[in-house]
């Protein structure tokens, strides 16, 4: 069953020096599966993710032949309809909890906000659900964390809070935009395991955006490789090592390997032809 | 965590109080040095040119001017800390008592002006930030620009001409009508020296209304200028906050735009805004000389200016000390408020 279908998505920004096209005609379908989007910085992967939530601010512009989520036409939906989808049915985890959590609000207030404002729960009921959500992301002392401010948490803790907050309403689709890039490697593995477990258990669709090909391959069912705002290759994660596209091969080759040859890593070969 | 934060807050307040004291003594040192370097001899300004040598020596002794400099400074500091700022040359009255009479007029005007500036300026700046480049944004910008660039005496005179002279919506210069002035002096206890507050406390709403009709024009004028500044700063702080990731998070959670702006972003805007409002308030508390002159408002600005014109140095320096102390006090207050709105300020 298709949860999300995107046809010919374009995101452009009108700037003083002309129009910048960040996404130039991206199409894909997503079921209740894990889809990875990889590419280097500026390839348009984040913009693709945010377009689904229609969270591109002016002067950014979203265009698409079709963008449908579970029968809802996302392009034609009013802002009120979009708000009903956001949070409840589509959620997003962002890169760095240092910036994505409100610095002057207590963690508890941020966790309970959606439950109280959007779902109309009482303070007590929201508190219980928020603590449960923190327990689900393996935070040991949830009552203490509820009272903390974001700057009092480590990066790993912050990202778990973020995941807990976004998964509270049990969304059908989670967009994870580089959810571990800002974390230490050891913490990365923990956070990924938690995210993986929750997404699997609840059977939600996942769009996992990353620049790390191997990570995506391990974590997702299918991978889209983006380059300059276009999808240059789409392949099953297990076929990644047999990628045919020179850009994908380039991305794979420029990663160092433990025990590998100690020569300078090859640079990325970028050809403008691929993005035509 | 909480108790740690509490002890740390107490320690911070103690530290701030100490800084306050040191800063205040520094301020006294500056005014003291000024009083010694200006070419005005305190003795001859009291006794005049024809005093005899004996009289001069006697006066020097009485004023402590025969003692070494550091002892003079010590006397000055201890007296100032006890609220003794010396005698005015002009009136032979204690400067502290005179300032206590003039300052409430300025305090009343500055406070009302700042309230107006915040109540209008903050929402105007926030709305401009949510629709940058819109017609609304342009209008706010234009009104703000006018507030910066029009001379205050011109605005004051035009304001009097239109709203007092032509339309008769407000009362003219002064703090009260002459008839009320007499009644006020005999019937109302001057607890604060601020007429609006004193009449309200005494329940004399007729006088309150009259005082309000007097203060509203100068307060609106000064409020307009501080509104111009506050709205521009609010706009830029708000634009900055709206570009942050946590705003996207709030939107992803499905929060309505109203809540995103007024709760999520506003709490963060408050942090720098406190400083801006405090500075703008402090600059009004110095006394707005031109406004006070046009509106015959007996405030600190005109007190210091009048004293300066007749070389009444104790009054000028006393006024300077009070203005400095107000600045220091407001700085401390904004420091404390900071800690209330920003949990990171430890």
PDB file of C-alpha atoms in Angstrom, chain B residues 187-342:
ATOM      1  CA  UNK B 187      -5.502  67.495  50.001  1.00  0.00           C
ATOM      2  CA  UNK B 188      -3.263  64.705  48.736  1.00  0.00           C
ATOM      3  CA  UNK B 189      -0.390  63.099  50.642  1.00  0.00           C
ATOM      4  CA  UNK B 190       2.576  62.996  48.251  1.00  0.00           C
ATOM      5  CA  UNK B 191       3.629  59.400  48.969  1.00  0.00           C
ATOM      6  CA  UNK B 192       5.531  58.854  45.738  1.00  0.00           C
ATOM      7  CA  UNK B 193       5.610  62.307  44.185  1.00  0.00           C
ATOM      8  CA  UNK B 194       4.040  60.815  41.077  1.00  0.00           C
ATOM      9  CA  UNK B 195       0.717  62.584  40.724  1.00  0.00           C
ATOM     10  CA  UNK B 196      -1.032  59.741  38.934  1.00  0.00           C
ATOM     11  CA  UNK B 197      -0.060  57.288  41.667  1.00  0.00           C
ATOM     12  CA  UNK B 198      -0.729  59.636  44.595  1.00  0.00           C
ATOM     13  CA  UNK B 199      -4.167  60.709  43.383  1.00  0.00           C
ATOM     14  CA  UNK B 200      -5.106  57.105  42.631  1.00  0.00           C
ATOM     15  CA  UNK B 201      -4.020  56.058  46.129  1.00  0.00           C
ATOM     16  CA  UNK B 202      -6.046  58.917  47.624  1.00  0.00           C
ATOM     17  CA  UNK B 203      -9.017  57.963  45.461  1.00  0.00           C
ATOM     18  CA  UNK B 204      -9.160  61.467  43.947  1.00  0.00           C
ATOM     19  CA  UNK B 205     -10.133  60.393  40.436  1.00  0.00           C
ATOM     20  CA  UNK B 206     -11.036  63.940  39.372  1.00  0.00           C
ATOM     21  CA  UNK B 207      -7.434  64.983  39.939  1.00  0.00           C
ATOM     22  CA  UNK B 208      -6.194  61.745  38.417  1.00  0.00           C
ATOM     23  CA  UNK B 209      -8.133  62.465  35.226  1.00  0.00           C
ATOM     24  CA  UNK B 210      -6.744  65.997  35.101  1.00  0.00           C
ATOM     25  CA  UNK B 211      -3.172  64.800  35.647  1.00  0.00           C
ATOM     26  CA  UNK B 212      -3.698  62.144  32.985  1.00  0.00           C
ATOM     27  CA  UNK B 213      -4.890  64.716  30.463  1.00  0.00           C
ATOM     28  CA  UNK B 214      -1.669  66.623  31.142  1.00  0.00           C
ATOM     29  CA  UNK B 215       0.773  63.732  30.966  1.00  0.00           C
ATOM     30  CA  UNK B 216      -0.688  61.852  28.027  1.00  0.00           C
ATOM     31  CA  UNK B 217       0.678  64.119  25.293  1.00  0.00           C
ATOM     32  CA  UNK B 218       4.328  64.300  26.449  1.00  0.00           C
ATOM     33  CA  UNK B 219       4.196  60.611  27.382  1.00  0.00           C
ATOM     34  CA  UNK B 220       2.845  59.677  23.943  1.00  0.00           C
ATOM     35  CA  UNK B 221       5.541  61.777  22.331  1.00  0.00           C
ATOM     36  CA  UNK B 222       8.377  60.127  24.260  1.00  0.00           C
ATOM     37  CA  UNK B 223       6.569  56.779  23.938  1.00  0.00           C
ATOM     38  CA  UNK B 224       6.491  57.211  20.164  1.00  0.00           C
ATOM     39  CA  UNK B 225      10.253  57.643  20.039  1.00  0.00           C
ATOM     40  CA  UNK B 226      10.887  54.631  22.264  1.00  0.00           C
ATOM     41  CA  UNK B 227       8.271  52.665  20.285  1.00  0.00           C
ATOM     42  CA  UNK B 228      10.197  53.408  17.101  1.00  0.00           C
ATOM     43  CA  UNK B 229      13.348  51.920  18.619  1.00  0.00           C
ATOM     44  CA  UNK B 230      11.656  48.987  20.382  1.00  0.00           C
ATOM     45  CA  UNK B 231       9.659  47.939  17.305  1.00  0.00           C
ATOM     46  CA  UNK B 232      12.761  47.902  15.085  1.00  0.00           C
ATOM     47  CA  UNK B 233      14.724  45.847  17.596  1.00  0.00           C
ATOM     48  CA  UNK B 234      11.808  43.468  18.224  1.00  0.00           C
ATOM     49  CA  UNK B 235      11.446  42.948  14.485  1.00  0.00           C
ATOM     50  CA  UNK B 236      15.080  42.010  14.030  1.00  0.00           C
ATOM     51  CA  UNK B 237      15.186  39.751  17.131  1.00  0.00           C
ATOM     52  CA  UNK B 238      11.989  38.036  16.006  1.00  0.00           C
ATOM     53  CA  UNK B 239      13.237  37.522  12.446  1.00  0.00           C
ATOM     54  CA  UNK B 240      16.332  35.898  13.882  1.00  0.00           C
ATOM     55  CA  UNK B 241      14.361  33.559  16.167  1.00  0.00           C
ATOM     56  CA  UNK B 242      11.891  32.579  13.435  1.00  0.00           C
ATOM     57  CA  UNK B 243      14.812  31.251  11.408  1.00  0.00           C
ATOM     58  CA  UNK B 244      15.867  28.838  14.173  1.00  0.00           C
ATOM     59  CA  UNK B 245      15.361  25.084  14.054  1.00  0.00           C
ATOM     60  CA  UNK B 246      13.232  24.885  17.185  1.00  0.00           C
ATOM     61  CA  UNK B 247      10.619  26.938  15.335  1.00  0.00           C
ATOM     62  CA  UNK B 248      10.509  24.244  12.662  1.00  0.00           C
ATOM     63  CA  UNK B 249      10.128  21.685  15.460  1.00  0.00           C
ATOM     64  CA  UNK B 250       7.108  23.540  16.833  1.00  0.00           C
ATOM     65  CA  UNK B 251       5.584  23.673  13.361  1.00  0.00           C
ATOM     66  CA  UNK B 252       6.285  19.969  12.798  1.00  0.00           C
ATOM     67  CA  UNK B 253       4.373  19.312  16.010  1.00  0.00           C
ATOM     68  CA  UNK B 254       1.378  20.947  14.337  1.00  0.00           C
ATOM     69  CA  UNK B 255       1.324  24.037  16.515  1.00  0.00           C
ATOM     70  CA  UNK B 256      -0.658  26.965  15.100  1.00  0.00           C
ATOM     71  CA  UNK B 257       1.413  29.879  13.831  1.00  0.00           C
ATOM     72  CA  UNK B 258       0.063  32.122  16.592  1.00  0.00           C
ATOM     73  CA  UNK B 259       1.539  29.835  19.222  1.00  0.00           C
ATOM     74  CA  UNK B 260       4.796  29.344  17.296  1.00  0.00           C
ATOM     75  CA  UNK B 261       5.366  33.112  17.242  1.00  0.00           C
ATOM     76  CA  UNK B 262       3.948  34.276  20.559  1.00  0.00           C
ATOM     77  CA  UNK B 263       5.057  31.386  22.762  1.00  0.00           C
ATOM     78  CA  UNK B 264       8.035  29.628  21.192  1.00  0.00           C
ATOM     79  CA  UNK B 265       9.787  32.548  19.538  1.00  0.00           C
ATOM     80  CA  UNK B 266       8.611  35.276  21.918  1.00  0.00           C
ATOM     81  CA  UNK B 267      10.145  33.635  24.982  1.00  0.00           C
ATOM     82  CA  UNK B 268      13.492  33.730  23.215  1.00  0.00           C
ATOM     83  CA  UNK B 269      13.005  37.269  21.937  1.00  0.00           C
ATOM     84  CA  UNK B 270      12.378  38.405  25.527  1.00  0.00           C
ATOM     85  CA  UNK B 271      16.016  37.729  26.418  1.00  0.00           C
ATOM     86  CA  UNK B 272      17.649  40.438  24.283  1.00  0.00           C
ATOM     87  CA  UNK B 273      14.542  42.625  24.409  1.00  0.00           C
ATOM     88  CA  UNK B 274      14.886  43.124  28.160  1.00  0.00           C
ATOM     89  CA  UNK B 275      18.179  44.935  27.606  1.00  0.00           C
ATOM     90  CA  UNK B 276      16.725  47.114  24.880  1.00  0.00           C
ATOM     91  CA  UNK B 277      13.714  48.132  26.965  1.00  0.00           C
ATOM     92  CA  UNK B 278      15.882  48.781  30.033  1.00  0.00           C
ATOM     93  CA  UNK B 279      18.258  51.009  28.051  1.00  0.00           C
ATOM     94  CA  UNK B 280      15.438  52.912  26.453  1.00  0.00           C
ATOM     95  CA  UNK B 281      13.782  53.378  29.861  1.00  0.00           C
ATOM     96  CA  UNK B 282      17.066  54.525  31.387  1.00  0.00           C
ATOM     97  CA  UNK B 283      17.638  57.100  28.677  1.00  0.00           C
ATOM     98  CA  UNK B 284      14.165  58.530  29.370  1.00  0.00           C
ATOM     99  CA  UNK B 285      14.898  58.645  33.098  1.00  0.00           C
ATOM    100  CA  UNK B 286      17.808  60.971  32.455  1.00  0.00           C
ATOM    101  CA  UNK B 287      15.113  63.466  31.784  1.00  0.00           C
ATOM    102  CA  UNK B 288      14.159  64.627  28.324  1.00  0.00           C
ATOM    103  CA  UNK B 289      15.180  68.271  28.480  1.00  0.00           C
ATOM    104  CA  UNK B 290      13.471  69.469  25.303  1.00  0.00           C
ATOM    105  CA  UNK B 291      10.209  67.705  26.063  1.00  0.00           C
ATOM    106  CA  UNK B 292      10.273  68.940  29.640  1.00  0.00           C
ATOM    107  CA  UNK B 293      10.868  72.486  28.484  1.00  0.00           C
ATOM    108  CA  UNK B 294       8.056  72.478  25.925  1.00  0.00           C
ATOM    109  CA  UNK B 295       5.573  70.917  28.321  1.00  0.00           C
ATOM    110  CA  UNK B 296       6.745  72.925  31.378  1.00  0.00           C
ATOM    111  CA  UNK B 297       7.374  69.607  33.050  1.00  0.00           C
ATOM    112  CA  UNK B 298       9.399  70.035  36.264  1.00  0.00           C
ATOM    113  CA  UNK B 299      11.613  66.971  35.746  1.00  0.00           C
ATOM    114  CA  UNK B 300      15.210  65.959  36.316  1.00  0.00           C
ATOM    115  CA  UNK B 301      16.341  67.064  32.860  1.00  0.00           C
ATOM    116  CA  UNK B 302      15.262  70.656  33.346  1.00  0.00           C
ATOM    117  CA  UNK B 303      16.564  70.628  36.944  1.00  0.00           C
ATOM    118  CA  UNK B 304      20.073  69.665  35.826  1.00  0.00           C
ATOM    119  CA  UNK B 305      20.009  72.032  32.856  1.00  0.00           C
ATOM    120  CA  UNK B 306      18.865  74.986  34.956  1.00  0.00           C
ATOM    121  CA  UNK B 307      21.537  74.210  37.560  1.00  0.00           C
ATOM    122  CA  UNK B 308      24.209  74.008  34.882  1.00  0.00           C
ATOM    123  CA  UNK B 309      23.270  77.416  33.474  1.00  0.00           C
ATOM    124  CA  UNK B 310      23.958  79.089  36.830  1.00  0.00           C
ATOM    125  CA  UNK B 311      27.018  76.945  37.639  1.00  0.00           C
ATOM    126  CA  UNK B 312      25.287  75.277  40.591  1.00  0.00           C
ATOM    127  CA  UNK B 313      27.804  72.413  40.690  1.00  0.00           C
ATOM    128  CA  UNK B 314      26.419  70.475  43.685  1.00  0.00           C
ATOM    129  CA  UNK B 315      23.042  70.294  41.962  1.00  0.00           C
ATOM    130  CA  UNK B 316      24.548  69.273  38.605  1.00  0.00           C
ATOM    131  CA  UNK B 317      26.741  66.605  40.152  1.00  0.00           C
ATOM    132  CA  UNK B 318      23.953  65.402  42.439  1.00  0.00           C
ATOM    133  CA  UNK B 319      21.718  65.028  39.410  1.00  0.00           C
ATOM    134  CA  UNK B 320      24.500  63.193  37.584  1.00  0.00           C
ATOM    135  CA  UNK B 321      24.918  60.799  40.487  1.00  0.00           C
ATOM    136  CA  UNK B 322      21.187  60.079  40.527  1.00  0.00           C
ATOM    137  CA  UNK B 323      21.094  59.459  36.767  1.00  0.00           C
ATOM    138  CA  UNK B 324      24.121  57.184  37.090  1.00  0.00           C
ATOM    139  CA  UNK B 325      22.536  55.323  39.985  1.00  0.00           C
ATOM    140  CA  UNK B 326      19.356  54.834  37.935  1.00  0.00           C
ATOM    141  CA  UNK B 327      21.427  53.336  35.114  1.00  0.00           C
ATOM    142  CA  UNK B 328      23.206  50.996  37.512  1.00  0.00           C
ATOM    143  CA  UNK B 329      19.939  49.997  39.138  1.00  0.00           C
ATOM    144  CA  UNK B 330      18.219  49.286  35.835  1.00  0.00           C
ATOM    145  CA  UNK B 331      21.209  47.254  34.707  1.00  0.00           C
ATOM    146  CA  UNK B 332      20.931  45.100  37.779  1.00  0.00           C
ATOM    147  CA  UNK B 333      17.195  44.765  37.297  1.00  0.00           C
ATOM    148  CA  UNK B 334      17.605  43.637  33.700  1.00  0.00           C
ATOM    149  CA  UNK B 335      20.279  41.184  34.872  1.00  0.00           C
ATOM    150  CA  UNK B 336      17.804  39.684  37.314  1.00  0.00           C
ATOM    151  CA  UNK B 337      15.035  39.555  34.703  1.00  0.00           C
ATOM    152  CA  UNK B 338      17.445  37.860  32.306  1.00  0.00           C
ATOM    153  CA  UNK B 339      17.856  35.046  34.758  1.00  0.00           C
ATOM    154  CA  UNK B 340      14.101  34.627  34.964  1.00  0.00           C
ATOM    155  CA  UNK B 341      13.591  34.248  31.220  1.00  0.00           C
ATOM    156  CA  UNK B 342      16.798  32.518  30.177  1.00  0.00           C
TER     157      UNK B 342
END
